[in-house]
Amino acid sequence: MAEARIVGIDLGTTNSLVAYMQGDQPVVIPGEDGANLVPSVVAIPDPKKVIVGFPAYPYLASQPDRVVYSVKRLMGRGVEDIQEELKLFPFHLAPDIQPAEVLRLEIGDQQYTPPEISAYVLRQLKKNAERYFGAPVTKAVVTVPAYFNDAQRQATKDAGRMAGLEVLRLVNEPTAAALAYGLDREKEGIVAVYDLGGGTFDISILKLHEGIFEVIATNGDTHLGGDDIDHLLMAIALDDIRGEYNLDLSTNAEAVQAIRKAVIDAKIVLSSAEKAYISLTLPNGQPYNREITREQFEQIIQPVLDRTVGPCKQALKDAGLKPEQIGEVVLVGGSTRIPLVRRLTDQLFQLSERGKKPHTELNPDEVVALGAAVQAHILEGGSKATEDMLLLDVTPLSLGIEALGGVVAKIIQRNSTIPASVTEHFTTGVDGQTNVAIHVVQGEREMAKDCRSLARFDLKGIPPMSAGLPRIEVKFLIDANGILHVSAREQRSGKEAEIEVKPTYGLTDEQVENMILESFDYAEQDFAERQLIEARNEAATILAAVDKAPSHPAWRQLTDDEHTQIGMVAEEVRVLSEGDDLQALRDATRALDQATRRFAELMMDSAVGSAIRGETMESAGEKLGEGPTAPHPIAPAEIK
Amino acid sequence: MPAAGAAPFAMQTAESQSVNAACWSCGCFVPAGKPWCDACGKIQAPSEGVDYFTVFGLPRKLLIDLTALERNFYRMSRKLHPDLYAQASPDERQWSLDQTSLLNDAYRTMKNPIARTEYLLRLEGVEIEAGRSEDGKPKDSRVPPDLLEEVFELNMQLEEMRMNRKMGEDDPQLRADLEKARTQFESQLAAVDTSLESLWTRWDEIVENASAGAEANKIKGEIIALLDRRRYIRNLVRDVNEALEN
C-alpha cells in the first residue's frame, strides 16, 4: 500500500469538506452524491443509525429532536456559556448538566457529547476520502477558527480521534485560506484574511516572505456568523406571521425549520438580486410570501456585521499596522458573498480608494479546506509545489495564572508565535505544605473569573519543607496546534512533582478512549452496510444499462444465446440486490458484467464507426444515452 | 513581553551552563546550544540553560540588527519547525517542539528592545520589578519625583473623566486637557527612549572592550532607573488612552 495519505479537513459550523493535494493543486474530494460539501448535520433516528450530511436534512422536518446541526458552537463549551445559543438553536441538552462540565446532547434515550457528534461528520468525510482513494485514510489536518480557545481546540482533536483520525495538526482557518491563495502566486507583503463563516468570525493579519506565512495578529468572535443573520430574519418572519395570521410558530419545530430554510434561500438570492421573497407554506396550508429588499436586508444585518469591526481594529493595533499598510485582503466564508460585507471590508481596509480589490477568486466555501490540504501536504514532506512554504501561527488568547486575589498574571501574551513556552517557579506558603494548586486561564481580562478557565493543576507530592523553600519548576508549553501542555518538577529534591490536570471543559483521555471503543462497535456495522449499499448501486447501474440495451443497434448483433444469458443473469442480480447477501450480489454483478462485455465492445465499435461517418463522438454519445457507457462502474472502495 | 520568570511567585533563575555534546545520530561534535548537527543535519535535544542570545549566536549586546535577526529566525524556523517533523520519530518530534518554542520565545524577546534589555539585565543578575515587564499591570511603581505634580493633576482629570462617563456627560475642555497631557507624556516617553538608546550604545562598547566593573554597574543602574520611569509613563499614557477611547 502506498504511503498513508494525509487529508485536509474543514470542519465547519454549517458545512464540512475534505481535500487533498493532487499533483501541485489542492482539490476537494466529492462525496458519493458528487457534492463537495457535506452539511454538518447529523441525524440519529435510532442509536444504530447515524445519518450525516444532505441525507440528514429530511429529518429536520420529520424528527427535529433527533437532528443536530451547528454543533461546532458547542465544542469545548460549558452550559453557562451557551445560554444565548440555547434560545436560538434547538439543542436538546441532557437535563442534569452542571456548569463547567462537558455538554451532553440528548437524542432519544442516548446522550452524545459535541465531539461525538462532530466525530460523525468527520467519519463521513473520512469515508468519502477512502471511497475516493480506495484506501484507508487515518491522518488528517483539521482546521479550527483562529479564535478558538484551548478547550475548543482540544474538543476538535478529540472528535478526530473518535472518528479514527489522527489529527496531525489543527490549522487556523484564516491561515489555511492564506496558504491556499499563497500557492498560486509568489506573494510578498502584508495580507489580511477576513473570514466570516456560518458560526464564527476571524480576522488574521499575516506577513508573507519567501514562502514563510507568519501570522502577526489574529482576533475574532467564535459566535458570530451567517447563523446570526438567519436568526434575525427568522425573528422577523415569525413576528410577521404572528401579526398577519395570528399564528405563533416559534414553538413548532417543523415550521421553524421551514422558515429557516426560506430565509436562507432569500439571503442567498439577495447577494445577487435587489429583492427576494421569504416564501413557505404555513402549517395551516396558507402560503406565506414576504418581499424583502436588499436595502431592508442590509439594515437588518448591519448590527451583526458591525461586530466584526472591533476585532479587525484590535488585530491591526496588535500588529502595529494602519489599514493602508495592508497589501491584500482575502475574503473567506460563505457570508462574505453578501455585498454589504464587501463594502464594509472595502471601507475598513481602504481598498477601493487605494485602487485595490479583495481576493475572492477561490470559492469562499472551499478555500479553507484547500489550504488544509496544502498544510497536510507540507506535513507529508511536501513537493516542489509547497517547497519553502512554512506556516508560523500564533496563539489567539493570552495564557495566565490566577494569582492572589483572583488577579490574572499573564505568562504568554496573545499573538505569540507558537509553539511558545514559559517556565514558572512556584513555592509553598505554609511550612510542610505538600500540595500547590494552580489555576490556568485564557483570555485578556484582568480577573480570573472573567477569563476562560482552562484547567486546574495540583502539584502533589512536594517534600515537606519550610514555607518558601521548595522550588517547583512548571513548564507551560503551547504546541503548534495551540494546545497547552504542562510539566513540573521540584528542583531542590530533584523529584518530579506529580501533576494532575483537570481540564475544565474537556474530556479526559479515558473518556475519549471509551467513546472511540463505542464507535468501533458501530464502525464494522457501518462498513458492512456501506459495502452493501455500494454493491446495490453498482448493480443498479448495470441493470439500467441492460434495460436500455435492446433499443441499441448493437443489441441485434448478439446471438439469441447471448440475449438469454444476459436476461437470466440480470434477473439474478435484480433479485439479489433486494437481499442482504453481499458476496452473492457481487458475484452476480460480476457475471452480468462479463455477459455484457461483448455488447459493450460492439457498442463502442459502432460509436467509433459513427464518428468516422462524420459524426462527432459527442453526438454519438448522446445517441447511446447514459446507461450503456458505464458497464464498468468504478470499483468500490475496499478497506481492509 | 513574557520574558522568563514573569510570574506572581517568580523567583530568579540561576544561570546554568550548557555543555557540548555528541550528535545522537552520527556521533559528531555538536557545540552547546546548537539545535542541529552540522555534519548530518539532524535535530538535537535542547541543551539546558541556553540563553536567548546564544540561540541566535549573538554577543550580549543591546543594539541588534533587526533585519538580520528576522532572517536568522526564518532560517532556523525552516530547520526546526514541528511541521518538518510530522513523520519523524517521537524523540525528534519532541525536540523539534522544544527547540522551536525556545526559538520563538527567544525571537519574541530579542526583537523587542525593552524586553531584550530586561532579559539581559536578568541574565546579569538584576531583579526586574517583581518580574512584571512591559505589558504587565504596574504593581506599586514609585512616581518619579519630577513627575509628581503632573501625575497628581492627571489622576484628578482621569477621575473626573470617569465620573463624567458614569453620568453620560462629555466635557470637551477636559478631553482637550487630557489630549494635551497625553502628548506631553508621549514626548517624555520619547525622551526616555533616546536616553535608553545612548545607554545601550555605551553598554555595547563595554561589552566590546570587555571592560567590566564599576562602569558596567553604573550603566546597569541607569538603565534600570530609566526602565522604571518608562514603565511608569507608559502606564500613564495607556490610562489616558483608555479614558479617551471610551
JSON list of C-alpha atoms in Angstrom, two decimals, chain B residues 45-139:
[
{"chain": "B", "resi": 45, "resn": "ALA", "atom": "CA", "xyz": [17.83, 17.56, 22.14]},
{"chain": "B", "resi": 46, "resn": "PRO", "atom": "CA", "xyz": [17.88, 21.08, 23.53]},
{"chain": "B", "resi": 47, "resn": "SER", "atom": "CA", "xyz": [20.72, 21.64, 25.95]},
{"chain": "B", "resi": 48, "resn": "GLU", "atom": "CA", "xyz": [19.93, 23.00, 29.40]},
{"chain": "B", "resi": 49, "resn": "GLY", "atom": "CA", "xyz": [20.20, 26.69, 30.13]},
{"chain": "B", "resi": 50, "resn": "VAL", "atom": "CA", "xyz": [20.71, 28.07, 26.65]},
{"chain": "B", "resi": 51, "resn": "ASP", "atom": "CA", "xyz": [20.06, 31.80, 26.77]},
{"chain": "B", "resi": 52, "resn": "TYR", "atom": "CA", "xyz": [18.30, 33.79, 24.05]},
{"chain": "B", "resi": 53, "resn": "PHE", "atom": "CA", "xyz": [21.49, 35.48, 22.88]},
{"chain": "B", "resi": 54, "resn": "THR", "atom": "CA", "xyz": [23.13, 32.10, 22.36]},
{"chain": "B", "resi": 55, "resn": "VAL", "atom": "CA", "xyz": [20.08, 30.88, 20.41]},
{"chain": "B", "resi": 56, "resn": "PHE", "atom": "CA", "xyz": [20.90, 33.45, 17.75]},
{"chain": "B", "resi": 57, "resn": "GLY", "atom": "CA", "xyz": [24.65, 33.24, 18.23]},
{"chain": "B", "resi": 58, "resn": "LEU", "atom": "CA", "xyz": [24.76, 36.86, 19.37]},
{"chain": "B", "resi": 59, "resn": "PRO", "atom": "CA", "xyz": [27.02, 38.55, 21.94]},
{"chain": "B", "resi": 60, "resn": "ARG", "atom": "CA", "xyz": [25.23, 40.05, 24.95]},
{"chain": "B", "resi": 61, "resn": "LYS", "atom": "CA", "xyz": [24.84, 43.42, 23.32]},
{"chain": "B", "resi": 62, "resn": "LEU", "atom": "CA", "xyz": [21.77, 45.60, 23.34]},
{"chain": "B", "resi": 63, "resn": "LEU", "atom": "CA", "xyz": [21.74, 47.05, 19.85]},
{"chain": "B", "resi": 64, "resn": "ILE", "atom": "CA", "xyz": [20.69, 44.45, 17.32]},
{"chain": "B", "resi": 65, "resn": "ASP", "atom": "CA", "xyz": [20.30, 44.37, 13.55]},
{"chain": "B", "resi": 66, "resn": "LEU", "atom": "CA", "xyz": [16.59, 43.52, 13.39]},
{"chain": "B", "resi": 67, "resn": "THR", "atom": "CA", "xyz": [16.62, 42.57, 9.71]},
{"chain": "B", "resi": 68, "resn": "ALA", "atom": "CA", "xyz": [19.40, 40.08, 10.31]},
{"chain": "B", "resi": 69, "resn": "LEU", "atom": "CA", "xyz": [17.56, 38.80, 13.39]},
{"chain": "B", "resi": 70, "resn": "GLU", "atom": "CA", "xyz": [14.40, 38.16, 11.37]},
{"chain": "B", "resi": 71, "resn": "ARG", "atom": "CA", "xyz": [16.35, 36.47, 8.60]},
{"chain": "B", "resi": 72, "resn": "ASN", "atom": "CA", "xyz": [18.03, 34.26, 11.15]},
{"chain": "B", "resi": 73, "resn": "PHE", "atom": "CA", "xyz": [14.69, 33.46, 12.79]},
{"chain": "B", "resi": 74, "resn": "TYR", "atom": "CA", "xyz": [13.18, 32.39, 9.48]},
{"chain": "B", "resi": 75, "resn": "ARG", "atom": "CA", "xyz": [16.25, 30.37, 8.54]},
{"chain": "B", "resi": 76, "resn": "MET", "atom": "CA", "xyz": [16.19, 28.49, 11.84]},
{"chain": "B", "resi": 77, "resn": "SER", "atom": "CA", "xyz": [12.42, 28.01, 11.70]},
{"chain": "B", "resi": 78, "resn": "ARG", "atom": "CA", "xyz": [12.87, 26.28, 8.36]},
{"chain": "B", "resi": 79, "resn": "LYS", "atom": "CA", "xyz": [15.14, 23.76, 10.06]},
{"chain": "B", "resi": 80, "resn": "LEU", "atom": "CA", "xyz": [13.39, 23.26, 13.38]},
{"chain": "B", "resi": 81, "resn": "HIS", "atom": "CA", "xyz": [9.64, 23.73, 12.97]},
{"chain": "B", "resi": 82, "resn": "PRO", "atom": "CA", "xyz": [7.37, 20.82, 14.03]},
{"chain": "B", "resi": 83, "resn": "ASP", "atom": "CA", "xyz": [5.79, 20.83, 10.54]},
{"chain": "B", "resi": 84, "resn": "LEU", "atom": "CA", "xyz": [9.04, 19.34, 9.25]},
{"chain": "B", "resi": 85, "resn": "TYR", "atom": "CA", "xyz": [8.97, 16.52, 11.79]},
{"chain": "B", "resi": 86, "resn": "ALA", "atom": "CA", "xyz": [5.35, 15.39, 11.47]},
{"chain": "B", "resi": 87, "resn": "GLN", "atom": "CA", "xyz": [6.51, 11.96, 10.33]},
{"chain": "B", "resi": 88, "resn": "ALA", "atom": "CA", "xyz": [9.71, 11.76, 12.37]},
{"chain": "B", "resi": 89, "resn": "SER", "atom": "CA", "xyz": [10.44, 9.65, 15.46]},
{"chain": "B", "resi": 90, "resn": "PRO", "atom": "CA", "xyz": [8.73, 10.65, 18.73]},
{"chain": "B", "resi": 91, "resn": "ASP", "atom": "CA", "xyz": [12.06, 11.90, 20.12]},
{"chain": "B", "resi": 92, "resn": "GLU", "atom": "CA", "xyz": [12.74, 14.12, 17.15]},
{"chain": "B", "resi": 93, "resn": "ARG", "atom": "CA", "xyz": [9.18, 15.43, 17.26]},
{"chain": "B", "resi": 94, "resn": "GLN", "atom": "CA", "xyz": [9.61, 16.37, 20.91]},
{"chain": "B", "resi": 95, "resn": "TRP", "atom": "CA", "xyz": [12.98, 18.03, 20.28]},
{"chain": "B", "resi": 96, "resn": "SER", "atom": "CA", "xyz": [11.55, 19.96, 17.38]},
{"chain": "B", "resi": 97, "resn": "LEU", "atom": "CA", "xyz": [8.76, 21.21, 19.61]},
{"chain": "B", "resi": 98, "resn": "ASP", "atom": "CA", "xyz": [11.20, 22.18, 22.39]},
{"chain": "B", "resi": 99, "resn": "GLN", "atom": "CA", "xyz": [13.73, 23.76, 20.04]},
{"chain": "B", "resi": 100, "resn": "THR", "atom": "CA", "xyz": [11.08, 25.72, 18.14]},
{"chain": "B", "resi": 101, "resn": "SER", "atom": "CA", "xyz": [9.40, 27.03, 21.27]},
{"chain": "B", "resi": 102, "resn": "LEU", "atom": "CA", "xyz": [12.80, 28.12, 22.55]},
{"chain": "B", "resi": 103, "resn": "LEU", "atom": "CA", "xyz": [13.48, 29.80, 19.21]},
{"chain": "B", "resi": 104, "resn": "ASN", "atom": "CA", "xyz": [10.09, 31.55, 19.23]},
{"chain": "B", "resi": 105, "resn": "ASP", "atom": "CA", "xyz": [10.47, 32.66, 22.83]},
{"chain": "B", "resi": 106, "resn": "ALA", "atom": "CA", "xyz": [13.93, 33.97, 22.06]},
{"chain": "B", "resi": 107, "resn": "TYR", "atom": "CA", "xyz": [12.79, 35.83, 18.95]},
{"chain": "B", "resi": 108, "resn": "ARG", "atom": "CA", "xyz": [9.85, 37.40, 20.75]},
{"chain": "B", "resi": 109, "resn": "THR", "atom": "CA", "xyz": [12.14, 38.73, 23.45]},
{"chain": "B", "resi": 110, "resn": "MET", "atom": "CA", "xyz": [15.02, 39.75, 21.24]},
{"chain": "B", "resi": 111, "resn": "LYS", "atom": "CA", "xyz": [13.02, 41.69, 18.66]},
{"chain": "B", "resi": 112, "resn": "ASN", "atom": "CA", "xyz": [11.57, 44.00, 21.28]},
{"chain": "B", "resi": 113, "resn": "PRO", "atom": "CA", "xyz": [14.31, 46.32, 22.58]},
{"chain": "B", "resi": 114, "resn": "ILE", "atom": "CA", "xyz": [12.74, 46.78, 26.01]},
{"chain": "B", "resi": 115, "resn": "ALA", "atom": "CA", "xyz": [12.09, 43.07, 26.55]},
{"chain": "B", "resi": 116, "resn": "ARG", "atom": "CA", "xyz": [15.62, 42.39, 25.31]},
{"chain": "B", "resi": 117, "resn": "THR", "atom": "CA", "xyz": [17.08, 44.88, 27.78]},
{"chain": "B", "resi": 118, "resn": "GLU", "atom": "CA", "xyz": [15.10, 43.47, 30.69]},
{"chain": "B", "resi": 119, "resn": "TYR", "atom": "CA", "xyz": [16.16, 39.98, 29.71]},
{"chain": "B", "resi": 120, "resn": "LEU", "atom": "CA", "xyz": [19.82, 40.93, 29.56]},
{"chain": "B", "resi": 121, "resn": "LEU", "atom": "CA", "xyz": [19.59, 42.60, 32.94]},
{"chain": "B", "resi": 122, "resn": "ARG", "atom": "CA", "xyz": [18.12, 39.42, 34.36]},
{"chain": "B", "resi": 123, "resn": "LEU", "atom": "CA", "xyz": [20.95, 37.40, 32.87]},
{"chain": "B", "resi": 124, "resn": "GLU", "atom": "CA", "xyz": [23.25, 39.87, 34.62]},
{"chain": "B", "resi": 125, "resn": "GLY", "atom": "CA", "xyz": [21.56, 39.03, 37.89]},
{"chain": "B", "resi": 126, "resn": "VAL", "atom": "CA", "xyz": [19.33, 42.09, 38.20]},
{"chain": "B", "resi": 127, "resn": "GLU", "atom": "CA", "xyz": [15.81, 41.63, 39.55]},
{"chain": "B", "resi": 128, "resn": "ILE", "atom": "CA", "xyz": [13.23, 43.39, 37.44]},
{"chain": "B", "resi": 129, "resn": "GLU", "atom": "CA", "xyz": [10.34, 44.77, 39.48]},
{"chain": "B", "resi": 130, "resn": "ALA", "atom": "CA", "xyz": [8.79, 41.53, 40.72]},
{"chain": "B", "resi": 131, "resn": "GLY", "atom": "CA", "xyz": [9.05, 40.09, 37.26]},
{"chain": "B", "resi": 132, "resn": "ARG", "atom": "CA", "xyz": [6.48, 42.43, 35.80]},
{"chain": "B", "resi": 133, "resn": "SER", "atom": "CA", "xyz": [7.67, 43.57, 32.48]},
{"chain": "B", "resi": 134, "resn": "GLU", "atom": "CA", "xyz": [6.29, 45.81, 29.84]},
{"chain": "B", "resi": 135, "resn": "ASP", "atom": "CA", "xyz": [2.78, 44.56, 29.40]},
{"chain": "B", "resi": 136, "resn": "GLY", "atom": "CA", "xyz": [2.06, 43.67, 32.99]},
{"chain": "B", "resi": 137, "resn": "LYS", "atom": "CA", "xyz": [0.00, 45.92, 35.20]},
{"chain": "B", "resi": 138, "resn": "PRO", "atom": "CA", "xyz": [2.13, 48.11, 37.42]},
{"chain": "B", "resi": 139, "resn": "LYS", "atom": "CA", "xyz": [2.23, 46.96, 40.99]}
]
